[in-house]
Amino acid sequence: MAPRKAKKSTDTIASRLALVFKSGKATLGHKSSLKSLRAGKAKLLLIAGNTPSLRRSELEYYAMLSRTPVHKFSGNNIELGTPCGKLFRCSTLVELDPGDSDITTSSGKP
């Protein structure tokens, strides 16, 4: 039963991500995520499950400095890019403006 529950939470995060991309603002990718974290504009950082550990620790460090909540996405980078409406892989995603979505309040804590 535990895998089913994890899949359900992934589906809800995926649907909220789709809403963020329709009504809010978000950036994809490592380089733009670092820029947003350094500038302090990020509201939420999502990291895919198969992101390399060195890159993950660097992003978590910058998120800690900018007091941005971090959510570790349970799927891989292909599954993170799909709900965003992109047909390519995405290892990191930063939400700048949530729009109509409540993803920041619901999934901000890992």
CSV table of C-alpha atoms in Angstrom, one decimal:
chain,number,residue,atom,x,y,z
A,1,MET,CA,0.0,0.0,0.0
A,2,ALA,CA,2.9,2.4,0.6
A,3,PRO,CA,3.8,2.7,-3.1
A,4,ARG,CA,0.2,3.6,-4.0
A,5,LYS,CA,0.3,6.4,-1.4
A,6,ALA,CA,3.6,7.7,-2.8
A,7,LYS,CA,2.1,7.7,-6.3
A,8,LYS,CA,-0.9,9.6,-5.1
A,9,SER,CA,1.2,12.3,-3.6
A,10,THR,CA,3.2,12.5,-6.8
A,11,ASP,CA,0.0,12.9,-8.8
A,12,THR,CA,-1.2,15.7,-6.6
A,13,ILE,CA,2.2,17.5,-6.9
A,14,ALA,CA,2.1,17.0,-10.7
A,15,SER,CA,-1.4,18.5,-11.0
A,16,ARG,CA,-0.3,21.4,-8.8
A,17,LEU,CA,2.8,21.9,-11.0
A,18,ALA,CA,0.6,22.1,-14.1
A,19,LEU,CA,-1.4,24.8,-12.4
A,20,VAL,CA,1.7,26.7,-11.5
A,21,PHE,CA,2.8,26.7,-15.1
A,22,LYS,CA,-0.6,27.9,-16.3
A,23,SER,CA,-1.2,30.7,-13.7
A,24,GLY,CA,2.2,31.4,-12.1
A,25,LYS,CA,5.9,31.6,-12.9
A,26,ALA,CA,8.5,28.9,-12.6
A,27,THR,CA,12.0,28.2,-14.0
A,28,LEU,CA,13.5,24.9,-15.0
A,29,GLY,CA,17.1,23.9,-14.9
A,30,HIS,CA,20.1,24.0,-12.6
A,31,LYS,CA,21.6,27.3,-13.8
A,32,SER,CA,18.4,29.4,-13.6
A,33,SER,CA,17.6,27.8,-10.2
A,34,LEU,CA,20.9,28.9,-8.8
A,35,LYS,CA,20.3,32.4,-10.1
A,36,SER,CA,16.8,32.6,-8.6
A,37,LEU,CA,18.1,31.2,-5.2
A,38,ARG,CA,21.0,33.7,-5.1
A,39,ALA,CA,18.6,36.6,-5.9
A,40,GLY,CA,16.2,35.5,-3.2
A,41,LYS,CA,13.2,35.3,-5.7
A,42,ALA,CA,12.5,31.6,-5.2
A,43,LYS,CA,9.5,30.5,-3.2
A,44,LEU,CA,10.0,26.7,-3.5
A,45,LEU,CA,12.7,24.4,-4.9
A,46,LEU,CA,11.8,21.0,-6.3
A,47,ILE,CA,14.7,18.5,-6.9
A,48,ALA,CA,14.2,15.3,-8.9
A,49,GLY,CA,15.0,12.0,-7.2
A,50,ASN,CA,17.9,11.1,-9.6
A,51,THR,CA,19.7,14.4,-9.4
A,52,PRO,CA,23.4,13.9,-8.7
A,53,SER,CA,24.3,14.3,-5.0
A,54,LEU,CA,26.9,17.1,-5.5
A,55,ARG,CA,24.4,19.1,-7.5
A,56,ARG,CA,21.6,18.4,-4.9
A,57,SER,CA,23.8,19.4,-2.0
A,58,GLU,CA,24.8,22.7,-3.7
A,59,LEU,CA,21.1,23.5,-4.4
A,60,GLU,CA,20.1,22.7,-0.8
A,61,TYR,CA,22.9,24.9,0.5
A,62,TYR,CA,21.8,27.9,-1.5
A,63,ALA,CA,18.2,27.2,-0.5
A,64,MET,CA,19.2,27.1,3.1
A,65,LEU,CA,20.9,30.5,2.8
A,66,SER,CA,17.9,32.1,1.0
A,67,ARG,CA,15.4,30.4,3.4
A,68,THR,CA,13.6,28.6,0.6
A,69,PRO,CA,11.7,25.4,1.3
A,70,VAL,CA,13.0,22.3,-0.6
A,71,HIS,CA,10.9,19.5,-1.8
A,72,LYS,CA,12.5,16.3,-3.0
A,73,PHE,CA,10.4,15.0,-5.9
A,74,SER,CA,10.0,11.2,-5.6
A,75,GLY,CA,10.1,10.6,-9.4
A,76,ASN,CA,13.0,11.0,-11.7
A,77,ASN,CA,13.9,13.9,-13.9
A,78,ILE,CA,11.6,12.7,-16.8
A,79,GLU,CA,8.6,12.5,-14.5
A,80,LEU,CA,9.4,16.0,-13.2
A,81,GLY,CA,9.4,17.6,-16.7
A,82,THR,CA,6.2,15.9,-17.9
A,83,PRO,CA,3.7,17.8,-15.6
A,84,CYS,CA,5.3,21.1,-16.5
A,85,GLY,CA,4.3,20.6,-20.1
A,86,LYS,CA,7.8,20.0,-21.3
A,87,LEU,CA,8.9,17.1,-23.4
A,88,PHE,CA,12.5,17.1,-22.0
A,89,ARG,CA,14.1,16.1,-18.7
A,90,CYS,CA,14.3,18.6,-15.8
A,91,SER,CA,16.3,17.9,-12.7
A,92,THR,CA,15.5,21.1,-10.8
A,93,LEU,CA,12.5,23.5,-10.8
A,94,VAL,CA,12.1,26.8,-8.9
A,95,GLU,CA,8.7,28.3,-8.3
A,96,LEU,CA,8.9,32.1,-8.5
A,97,ASP,CA,5.1,32.9,-8.3
A,98,PRO,CA,2.6,30.2,-7.3
A,99,GLY,CA,-0.4,31.8,-9.1
A,100,ASP,CA,-3.6,30.0,-8.3
A,101,SER,CA,-1.8,26.9,-7.0
A,102,ASP,CA,-1.2,26.1,-3.3
A,103,ILE,CA,1.9,24.0,-3.9
A,104,THR,CA,4.1,26.2,-1.6
A,105,THR,CA,2.0,25.6,1.5
A,106,SER,CA,1.2,22.0,0.9
A,107,SER,CA,4.5,20.5,-0.3
A,108,GLY,CA,7.1,22.9,1.1
A,109,LYS,CA,8.1,20.5,3.8
A,110,PRO,CA,9.8,17.2,2.7
